[in-house]
PDB file of C-alpha atoms in Angstrom:
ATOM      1  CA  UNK A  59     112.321  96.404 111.657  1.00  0.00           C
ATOM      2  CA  UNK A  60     109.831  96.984 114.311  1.00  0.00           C
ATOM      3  CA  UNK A  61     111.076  97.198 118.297  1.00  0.00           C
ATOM      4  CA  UNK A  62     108.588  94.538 119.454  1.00  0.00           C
ATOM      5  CA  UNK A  63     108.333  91.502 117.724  1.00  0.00           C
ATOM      6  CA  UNK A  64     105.297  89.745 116.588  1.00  0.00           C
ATOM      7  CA  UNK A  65     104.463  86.688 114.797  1.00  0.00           C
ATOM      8  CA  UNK A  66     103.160  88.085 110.819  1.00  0.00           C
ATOM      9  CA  UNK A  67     100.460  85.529 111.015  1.00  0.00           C
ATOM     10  CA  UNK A  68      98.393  83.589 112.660  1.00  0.00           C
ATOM     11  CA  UNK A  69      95.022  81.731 112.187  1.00  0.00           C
ATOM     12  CA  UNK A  70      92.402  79.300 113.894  1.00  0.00           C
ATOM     13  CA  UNK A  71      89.267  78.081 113.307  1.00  0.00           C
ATOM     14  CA  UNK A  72      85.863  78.969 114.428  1.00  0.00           C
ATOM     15  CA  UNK A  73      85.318  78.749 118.503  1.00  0.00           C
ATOM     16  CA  UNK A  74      88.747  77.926 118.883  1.00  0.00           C
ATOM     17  CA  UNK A  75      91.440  80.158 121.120  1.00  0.00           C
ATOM     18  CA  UNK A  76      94.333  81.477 119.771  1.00  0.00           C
ATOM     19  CA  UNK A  77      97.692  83.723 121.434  1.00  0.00           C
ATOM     20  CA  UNK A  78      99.295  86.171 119.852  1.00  0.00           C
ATOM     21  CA  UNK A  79     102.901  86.852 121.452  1.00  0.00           C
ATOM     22  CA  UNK A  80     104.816  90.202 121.135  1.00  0.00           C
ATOM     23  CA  UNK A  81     108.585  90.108 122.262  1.00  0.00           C
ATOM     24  CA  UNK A  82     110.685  92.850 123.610  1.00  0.00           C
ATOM     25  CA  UNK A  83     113.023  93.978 125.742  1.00  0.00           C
ATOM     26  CA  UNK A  84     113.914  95.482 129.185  1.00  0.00           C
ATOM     27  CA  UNK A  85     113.632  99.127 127.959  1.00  0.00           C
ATOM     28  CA  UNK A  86     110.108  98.470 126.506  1.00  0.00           C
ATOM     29  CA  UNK A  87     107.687  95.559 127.606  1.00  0.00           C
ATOM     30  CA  UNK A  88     110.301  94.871 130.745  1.00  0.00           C
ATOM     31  CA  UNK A  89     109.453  98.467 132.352  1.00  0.00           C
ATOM     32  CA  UNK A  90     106.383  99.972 131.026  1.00  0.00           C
ATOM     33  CA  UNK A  91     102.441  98.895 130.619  1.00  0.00           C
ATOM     34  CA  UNK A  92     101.546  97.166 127.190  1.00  0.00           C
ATOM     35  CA  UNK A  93      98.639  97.484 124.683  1.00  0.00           C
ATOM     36  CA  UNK A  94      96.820  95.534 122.153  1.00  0.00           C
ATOM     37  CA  UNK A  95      95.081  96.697 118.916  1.00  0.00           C
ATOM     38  CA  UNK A  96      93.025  95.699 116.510  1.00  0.00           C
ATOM     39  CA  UNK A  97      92.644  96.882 113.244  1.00  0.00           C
ATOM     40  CA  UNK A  98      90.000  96.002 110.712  1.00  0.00           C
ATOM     41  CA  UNK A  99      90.552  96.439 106.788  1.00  0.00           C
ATOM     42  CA  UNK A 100      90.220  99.747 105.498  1.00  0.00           C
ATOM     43  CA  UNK A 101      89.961 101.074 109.491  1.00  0.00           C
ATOM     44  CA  UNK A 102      91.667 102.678 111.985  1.00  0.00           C
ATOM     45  CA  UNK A 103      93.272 100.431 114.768  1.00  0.00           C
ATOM     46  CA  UNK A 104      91.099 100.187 117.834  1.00  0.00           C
ATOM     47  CA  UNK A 105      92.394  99.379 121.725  1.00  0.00           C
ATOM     48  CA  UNK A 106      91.195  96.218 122.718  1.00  0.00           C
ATOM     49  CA  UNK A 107      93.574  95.994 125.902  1.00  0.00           C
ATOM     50  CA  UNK A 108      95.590  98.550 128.150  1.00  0.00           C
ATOM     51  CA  UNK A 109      97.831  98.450 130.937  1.00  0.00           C
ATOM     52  CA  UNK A 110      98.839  94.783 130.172  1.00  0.00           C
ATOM     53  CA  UNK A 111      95.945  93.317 131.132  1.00  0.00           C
ATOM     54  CA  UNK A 112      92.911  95.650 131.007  1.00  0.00           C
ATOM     55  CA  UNK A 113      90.048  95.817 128.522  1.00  0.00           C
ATOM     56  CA  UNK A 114      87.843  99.064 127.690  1.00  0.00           C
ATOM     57  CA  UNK A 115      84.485  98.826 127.874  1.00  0.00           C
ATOM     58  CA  UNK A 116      82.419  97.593 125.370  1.00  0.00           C
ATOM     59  CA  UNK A 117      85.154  95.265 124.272  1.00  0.00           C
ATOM     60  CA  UNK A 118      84.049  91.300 124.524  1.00  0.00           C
ATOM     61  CA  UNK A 119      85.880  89.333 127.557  1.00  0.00           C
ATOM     62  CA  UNK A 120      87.268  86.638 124.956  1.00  0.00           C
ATOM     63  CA  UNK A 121      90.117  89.202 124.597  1.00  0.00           C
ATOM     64  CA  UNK A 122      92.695  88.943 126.962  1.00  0.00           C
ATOM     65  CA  UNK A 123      96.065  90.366 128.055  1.00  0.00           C
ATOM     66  CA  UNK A 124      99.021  88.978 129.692  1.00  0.00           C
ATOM     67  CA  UNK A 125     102.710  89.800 130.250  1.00  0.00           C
ATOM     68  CA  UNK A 126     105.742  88.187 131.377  1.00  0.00           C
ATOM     69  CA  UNK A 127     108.887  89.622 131.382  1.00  0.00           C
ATOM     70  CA  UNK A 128     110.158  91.075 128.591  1.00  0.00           C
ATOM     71  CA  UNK A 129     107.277  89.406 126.532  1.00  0.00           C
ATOM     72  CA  UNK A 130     103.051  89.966 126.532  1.00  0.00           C
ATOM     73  CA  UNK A 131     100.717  88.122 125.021  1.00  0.00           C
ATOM     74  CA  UNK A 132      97.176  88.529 123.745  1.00  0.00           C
ATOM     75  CA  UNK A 133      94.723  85.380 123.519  1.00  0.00           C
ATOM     76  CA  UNK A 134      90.953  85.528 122.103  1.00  0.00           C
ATOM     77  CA  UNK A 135      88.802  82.600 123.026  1.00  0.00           C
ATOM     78  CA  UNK A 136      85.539  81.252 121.070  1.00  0.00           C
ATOM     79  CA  UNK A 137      87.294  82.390 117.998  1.00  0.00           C
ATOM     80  CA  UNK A 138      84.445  84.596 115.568  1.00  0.00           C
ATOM     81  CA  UNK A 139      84.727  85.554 111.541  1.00  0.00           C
ATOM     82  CA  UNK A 140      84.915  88.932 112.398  1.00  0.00           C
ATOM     83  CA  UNK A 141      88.112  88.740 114.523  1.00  0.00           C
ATOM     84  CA  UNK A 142      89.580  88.102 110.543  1.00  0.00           C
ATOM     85  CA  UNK A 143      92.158  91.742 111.508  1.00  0.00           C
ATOM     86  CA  UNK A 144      95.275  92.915 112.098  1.00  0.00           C
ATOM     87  CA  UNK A 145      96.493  93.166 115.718  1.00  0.00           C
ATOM     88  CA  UNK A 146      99.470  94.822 117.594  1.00  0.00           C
ATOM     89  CA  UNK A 147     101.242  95.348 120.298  1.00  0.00           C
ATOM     90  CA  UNK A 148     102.528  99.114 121.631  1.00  0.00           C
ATOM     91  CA  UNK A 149     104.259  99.799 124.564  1.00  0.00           C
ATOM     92  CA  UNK A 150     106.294 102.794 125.889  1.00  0.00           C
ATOM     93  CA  UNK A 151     110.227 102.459 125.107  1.00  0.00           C
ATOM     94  CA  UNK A 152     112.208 104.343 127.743  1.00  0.00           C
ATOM     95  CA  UNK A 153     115.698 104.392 125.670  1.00  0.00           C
ATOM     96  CA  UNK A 154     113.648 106.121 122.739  1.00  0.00           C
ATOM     97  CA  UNK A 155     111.365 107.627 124.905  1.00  0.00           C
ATOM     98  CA  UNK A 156     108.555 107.560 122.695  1.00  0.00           C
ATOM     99  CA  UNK A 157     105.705 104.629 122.176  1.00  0.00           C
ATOM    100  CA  UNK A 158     106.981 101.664 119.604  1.00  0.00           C
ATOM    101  CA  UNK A 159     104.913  99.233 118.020  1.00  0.00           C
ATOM    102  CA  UNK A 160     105.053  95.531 117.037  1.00  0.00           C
ATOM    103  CA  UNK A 161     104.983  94.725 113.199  1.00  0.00           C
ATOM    104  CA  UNK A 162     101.614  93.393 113.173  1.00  0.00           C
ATOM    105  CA  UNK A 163      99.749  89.912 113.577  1.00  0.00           C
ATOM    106  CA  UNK A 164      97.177  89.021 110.651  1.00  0.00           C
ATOM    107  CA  UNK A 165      94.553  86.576 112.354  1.00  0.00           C
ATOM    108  CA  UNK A 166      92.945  84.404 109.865  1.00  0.00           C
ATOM    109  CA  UNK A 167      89.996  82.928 110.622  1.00  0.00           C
ATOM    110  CA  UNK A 168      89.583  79.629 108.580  1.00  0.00           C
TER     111      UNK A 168
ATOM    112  CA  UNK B 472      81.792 109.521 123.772  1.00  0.00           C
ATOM    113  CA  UNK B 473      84.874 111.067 121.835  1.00  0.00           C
ATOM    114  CA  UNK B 474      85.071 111.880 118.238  1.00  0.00           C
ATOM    115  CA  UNK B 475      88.086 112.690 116.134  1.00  0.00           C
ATOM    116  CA  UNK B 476      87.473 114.305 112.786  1.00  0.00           C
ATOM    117  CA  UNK B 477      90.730 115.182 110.727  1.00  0.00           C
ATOM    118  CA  UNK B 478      90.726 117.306 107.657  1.00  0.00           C
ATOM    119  CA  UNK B 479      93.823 118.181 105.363  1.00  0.00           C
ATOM    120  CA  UNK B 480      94.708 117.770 101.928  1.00  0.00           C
ATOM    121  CA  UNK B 481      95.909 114.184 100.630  1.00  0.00           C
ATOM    122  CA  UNK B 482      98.754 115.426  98.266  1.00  0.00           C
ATOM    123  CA  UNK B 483     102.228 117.824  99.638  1.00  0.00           C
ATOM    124  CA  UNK B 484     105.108 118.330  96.921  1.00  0.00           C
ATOM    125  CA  UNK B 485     108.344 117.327  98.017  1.00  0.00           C
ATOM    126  CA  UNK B 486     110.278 119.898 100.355  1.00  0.00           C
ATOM    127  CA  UNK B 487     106.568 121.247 101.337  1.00  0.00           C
ATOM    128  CA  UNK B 488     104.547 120.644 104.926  1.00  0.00           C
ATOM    129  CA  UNK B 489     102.308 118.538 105.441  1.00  0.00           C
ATOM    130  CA  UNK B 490      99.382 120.500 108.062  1.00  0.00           C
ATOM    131  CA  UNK B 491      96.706 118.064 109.591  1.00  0.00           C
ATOM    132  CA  UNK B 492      93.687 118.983 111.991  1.00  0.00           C
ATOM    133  CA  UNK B 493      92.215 116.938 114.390  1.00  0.00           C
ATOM    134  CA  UNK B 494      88.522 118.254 115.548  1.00  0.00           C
ATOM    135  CA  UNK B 495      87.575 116.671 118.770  1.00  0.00           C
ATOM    136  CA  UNK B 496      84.206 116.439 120.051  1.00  0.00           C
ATOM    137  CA  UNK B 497      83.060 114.851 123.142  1.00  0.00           C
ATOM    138  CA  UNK B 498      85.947 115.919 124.858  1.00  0.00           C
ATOM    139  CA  UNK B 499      88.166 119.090 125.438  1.00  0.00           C
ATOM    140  CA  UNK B 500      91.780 119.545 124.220  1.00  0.00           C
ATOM    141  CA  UNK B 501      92.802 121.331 127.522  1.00  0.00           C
ATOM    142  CA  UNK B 502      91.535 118.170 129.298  1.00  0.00           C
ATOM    143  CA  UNK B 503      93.721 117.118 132.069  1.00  0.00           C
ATOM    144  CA  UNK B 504      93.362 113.031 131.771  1.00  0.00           C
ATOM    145  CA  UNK B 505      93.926 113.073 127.423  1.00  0.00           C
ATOM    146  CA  UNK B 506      97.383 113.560 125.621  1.00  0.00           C
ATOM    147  CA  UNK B 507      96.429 114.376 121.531  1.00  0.00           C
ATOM    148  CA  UNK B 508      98.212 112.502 119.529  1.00  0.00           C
ATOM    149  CA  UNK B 509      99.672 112.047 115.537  1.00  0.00           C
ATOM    150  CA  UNK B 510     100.848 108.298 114.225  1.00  0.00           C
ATOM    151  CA  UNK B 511     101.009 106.979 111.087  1.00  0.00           C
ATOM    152  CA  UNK B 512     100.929 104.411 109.449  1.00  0.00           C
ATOM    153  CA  UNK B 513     102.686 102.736 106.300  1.00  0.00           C
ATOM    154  CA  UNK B 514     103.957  99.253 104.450  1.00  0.00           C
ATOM    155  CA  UNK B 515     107.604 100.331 104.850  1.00  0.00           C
ATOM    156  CA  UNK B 516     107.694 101.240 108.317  1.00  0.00           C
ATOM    157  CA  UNK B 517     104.466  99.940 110.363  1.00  0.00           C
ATOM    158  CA  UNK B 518     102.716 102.228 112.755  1.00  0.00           C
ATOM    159  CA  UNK B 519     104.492 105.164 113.783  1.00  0.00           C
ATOM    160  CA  UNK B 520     104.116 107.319 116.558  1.00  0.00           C
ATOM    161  CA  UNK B 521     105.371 110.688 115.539  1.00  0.00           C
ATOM    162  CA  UNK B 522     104.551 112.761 118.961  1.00  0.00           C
ATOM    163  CA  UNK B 523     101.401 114.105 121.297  1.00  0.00           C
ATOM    164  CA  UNK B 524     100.273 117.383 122.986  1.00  0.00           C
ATOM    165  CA  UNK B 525      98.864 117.731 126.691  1.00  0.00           C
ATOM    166  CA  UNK B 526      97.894 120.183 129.014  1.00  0.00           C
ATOM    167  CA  UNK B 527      98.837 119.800 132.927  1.00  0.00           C
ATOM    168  CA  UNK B 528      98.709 123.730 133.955  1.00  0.00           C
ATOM    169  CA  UNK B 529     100.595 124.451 130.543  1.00  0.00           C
ATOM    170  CA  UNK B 530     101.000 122.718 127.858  1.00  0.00           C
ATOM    171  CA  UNK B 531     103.770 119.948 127.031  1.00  0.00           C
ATOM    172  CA  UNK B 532     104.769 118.044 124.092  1.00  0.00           C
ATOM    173  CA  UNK B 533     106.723 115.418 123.419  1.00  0.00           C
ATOM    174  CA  UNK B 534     108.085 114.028 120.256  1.00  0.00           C
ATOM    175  CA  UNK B 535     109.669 110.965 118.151  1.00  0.00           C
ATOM    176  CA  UNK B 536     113.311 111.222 117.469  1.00  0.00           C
ATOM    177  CA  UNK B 537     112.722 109.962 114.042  1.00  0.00           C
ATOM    178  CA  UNK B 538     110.799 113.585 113.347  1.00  0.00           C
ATOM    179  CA  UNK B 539     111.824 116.161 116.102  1.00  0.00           C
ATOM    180  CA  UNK B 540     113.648 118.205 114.075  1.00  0.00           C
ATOM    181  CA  UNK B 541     110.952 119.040 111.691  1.00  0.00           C
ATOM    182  CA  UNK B 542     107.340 118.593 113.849  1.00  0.00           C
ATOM    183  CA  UNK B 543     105.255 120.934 115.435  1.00  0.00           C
ATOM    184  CA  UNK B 544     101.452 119.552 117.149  1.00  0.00           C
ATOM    185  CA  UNK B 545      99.545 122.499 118.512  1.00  0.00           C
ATOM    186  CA  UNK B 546      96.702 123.009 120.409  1.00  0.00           C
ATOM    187  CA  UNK B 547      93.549 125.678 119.371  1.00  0.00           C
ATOM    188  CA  UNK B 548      91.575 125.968 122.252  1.00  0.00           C
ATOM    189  CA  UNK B 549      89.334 127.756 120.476  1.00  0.00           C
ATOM    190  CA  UNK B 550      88.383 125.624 117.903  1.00  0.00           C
ATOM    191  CA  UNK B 551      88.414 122.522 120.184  1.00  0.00           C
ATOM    192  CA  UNK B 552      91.175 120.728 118.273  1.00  0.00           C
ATOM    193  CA  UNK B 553      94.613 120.313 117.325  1.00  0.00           C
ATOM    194  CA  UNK B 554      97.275 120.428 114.198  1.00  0.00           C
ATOM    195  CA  UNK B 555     100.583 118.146 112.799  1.00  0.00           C
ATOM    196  CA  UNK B 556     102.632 120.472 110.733  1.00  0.00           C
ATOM    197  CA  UNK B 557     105.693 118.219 109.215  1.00  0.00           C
ATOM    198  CA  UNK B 558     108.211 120.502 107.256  1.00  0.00           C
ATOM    199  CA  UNK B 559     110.494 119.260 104.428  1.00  0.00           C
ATOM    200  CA  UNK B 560     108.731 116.283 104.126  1.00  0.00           C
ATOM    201  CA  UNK B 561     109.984 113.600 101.387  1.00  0.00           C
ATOM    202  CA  UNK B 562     108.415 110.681 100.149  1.00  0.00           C
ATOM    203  CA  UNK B 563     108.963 108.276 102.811  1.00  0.00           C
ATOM    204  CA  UNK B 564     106.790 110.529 104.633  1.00  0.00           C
ATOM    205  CA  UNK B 565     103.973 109.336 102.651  1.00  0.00           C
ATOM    206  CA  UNK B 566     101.769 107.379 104.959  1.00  0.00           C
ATOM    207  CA  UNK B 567      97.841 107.436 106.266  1.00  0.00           C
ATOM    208  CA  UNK B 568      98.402 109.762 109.215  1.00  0.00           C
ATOM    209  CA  UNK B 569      95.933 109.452 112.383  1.00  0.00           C
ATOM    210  CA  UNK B 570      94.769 111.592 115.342  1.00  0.00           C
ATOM    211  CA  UNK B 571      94.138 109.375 118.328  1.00  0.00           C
ATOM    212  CA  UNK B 572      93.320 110.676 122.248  1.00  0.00           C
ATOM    213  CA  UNK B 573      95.246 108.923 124.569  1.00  0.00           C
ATOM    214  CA  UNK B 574      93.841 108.106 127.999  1.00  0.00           C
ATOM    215  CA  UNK B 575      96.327 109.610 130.680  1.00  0.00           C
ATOM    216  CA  UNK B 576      97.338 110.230 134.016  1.00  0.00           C
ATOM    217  CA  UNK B 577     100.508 112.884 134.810  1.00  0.00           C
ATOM    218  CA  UNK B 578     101.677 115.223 137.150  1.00  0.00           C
ATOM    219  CA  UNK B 579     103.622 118.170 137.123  1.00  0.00           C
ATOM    220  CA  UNK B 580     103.757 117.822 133.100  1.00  0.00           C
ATOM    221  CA  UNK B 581     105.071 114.455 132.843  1.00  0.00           C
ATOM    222  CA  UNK B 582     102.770 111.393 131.882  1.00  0.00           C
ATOM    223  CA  UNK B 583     103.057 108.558 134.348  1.00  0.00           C
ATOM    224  CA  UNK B 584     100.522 106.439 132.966  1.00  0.00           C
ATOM    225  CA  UNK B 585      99.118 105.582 129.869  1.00  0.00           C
ATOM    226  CA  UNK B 586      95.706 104.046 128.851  1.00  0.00           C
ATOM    227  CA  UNK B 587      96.174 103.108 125.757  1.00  0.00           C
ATOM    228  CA  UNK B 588      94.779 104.830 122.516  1.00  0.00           C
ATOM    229  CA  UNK B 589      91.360 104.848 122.667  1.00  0.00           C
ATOM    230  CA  UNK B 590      89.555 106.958 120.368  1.00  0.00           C
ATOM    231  CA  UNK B 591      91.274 107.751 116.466  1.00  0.00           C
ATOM    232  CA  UNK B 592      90.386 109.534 113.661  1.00  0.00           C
ATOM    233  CA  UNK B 593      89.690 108.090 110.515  1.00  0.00           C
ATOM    234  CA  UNK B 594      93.067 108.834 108.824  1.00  0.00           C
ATOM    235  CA  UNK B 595      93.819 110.538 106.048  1.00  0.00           C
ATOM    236  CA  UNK B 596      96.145 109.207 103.145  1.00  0.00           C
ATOM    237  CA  UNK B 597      98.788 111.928 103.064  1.00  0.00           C
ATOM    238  CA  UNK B 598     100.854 110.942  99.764  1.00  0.00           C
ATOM    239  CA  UNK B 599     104.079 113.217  99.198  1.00  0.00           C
ATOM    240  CA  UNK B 600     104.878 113.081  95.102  1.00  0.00           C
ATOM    241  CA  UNK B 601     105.433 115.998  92.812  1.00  0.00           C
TER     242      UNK B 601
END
């Protein structure tokens, strides 16, 4: 059982915008920065957001970060085939004092 | 750009270590804004972050609880990269294990902000069976 919690699945269609939520608690998403990955089949996860809200360069605006709480959320607009991936959430937990992350989100495209 | 190349073999008997290197390029392993990092991943128990190396003056590390007892990351300056070695491994510890350079900023050793894991390598499938 992962620390944060994230929906298993999710899907949309084509154009469309979707959220992905991630749930924690004080120690975790209530205190420190939180992260978004993606991770394409057969790859190794890539950051697509940091420090809540932030997104490296090279990655396309439609991703976006936000964070309330004890809770984040990630939503990707104008919805493309090749967003088809796994996503999660990481953040740093202070009671384990180590990084924890979400189960996992798989975004279907339909 | 950074590039993360690990190397190690796929297959560790039971009660053996498992030894990983991570060969960076496009970056230094004494670099003051990176913390060098092992995770893995598996069905069973998601992605894992088993612990990270840094240098601030000297050179810190910090582990998982799940694995402190039997984990060791080093640097090799000389080589440019760094090393997991996980003793007494079993075969839960069977997982695709990852480097990954995490963007940082600390001071006097300790890591006050994180920037997210931005460059990995491409994992190797470590699988622990006799």
């Amino acid at each position: 059982q992962s620390v944060l919690t994230q929906p298993p699945s999710a899907s949309g269609t084509p154009g469309q915008r979707v959220t992905i939520s991630c749930s924690g608690s004080t120690s975790n998403i209530g205190s420190n920065t939180v992260n978004w990955y993606q991770q394409l089949p057969g790859s190794a996860p890539k950051l697509l957001i940091y420090s809540d809200n932030q997104g490296p360069s090279g990655v396309p605006d439609r991703f976006s970060g936000s964070k309330s709480g004890t809770s984040a959320s990630l939503a990707i607009s104008g919805l493309q085939s090749e967003d088809e991936a796994d996503y999660y959430c990481a953040t740093w937990d202070d009671g384990l004092n180590g990084p924890v992350f979400g189960g996992g989100t798989k975004l279907t495209v339909l | 750009q950074v590039q993360l190349q690990q190397s190690g073999p796929g297959l560790v008997k039971p009660s053996q270590t498992l030894s990983l290197t991570c060969a960076i390029s496009g970056d230094s392993v004494s670099s003051n804004s990176a913390a060098w990092t092992w995770i893995r991943q598996s069905p069973s128990r998601g992605l894992e972050w088993l612990g990270r190396t840094y240098y601030k003056s000297k050179w810190y590390n910090d582990y998982a609880v799940s694995v402190k007892s039997r984990i060791t990351i080093n640097p090799d300056t000389s080589m440019n990269q760094f090393s997991l070695r996980l003793r007494s491994v079993t075969p839960e510890d069977t997982a695709v294990y990852y480097c990954a350079r995490e963007g940082v900023y600390s001071a006097r050793g300790v890591i006050i902000t994180s920037y997210g894991l931005g460059s990995w390598g491409q994992g190797t499938l470590v699988t622990v069976s006799s």
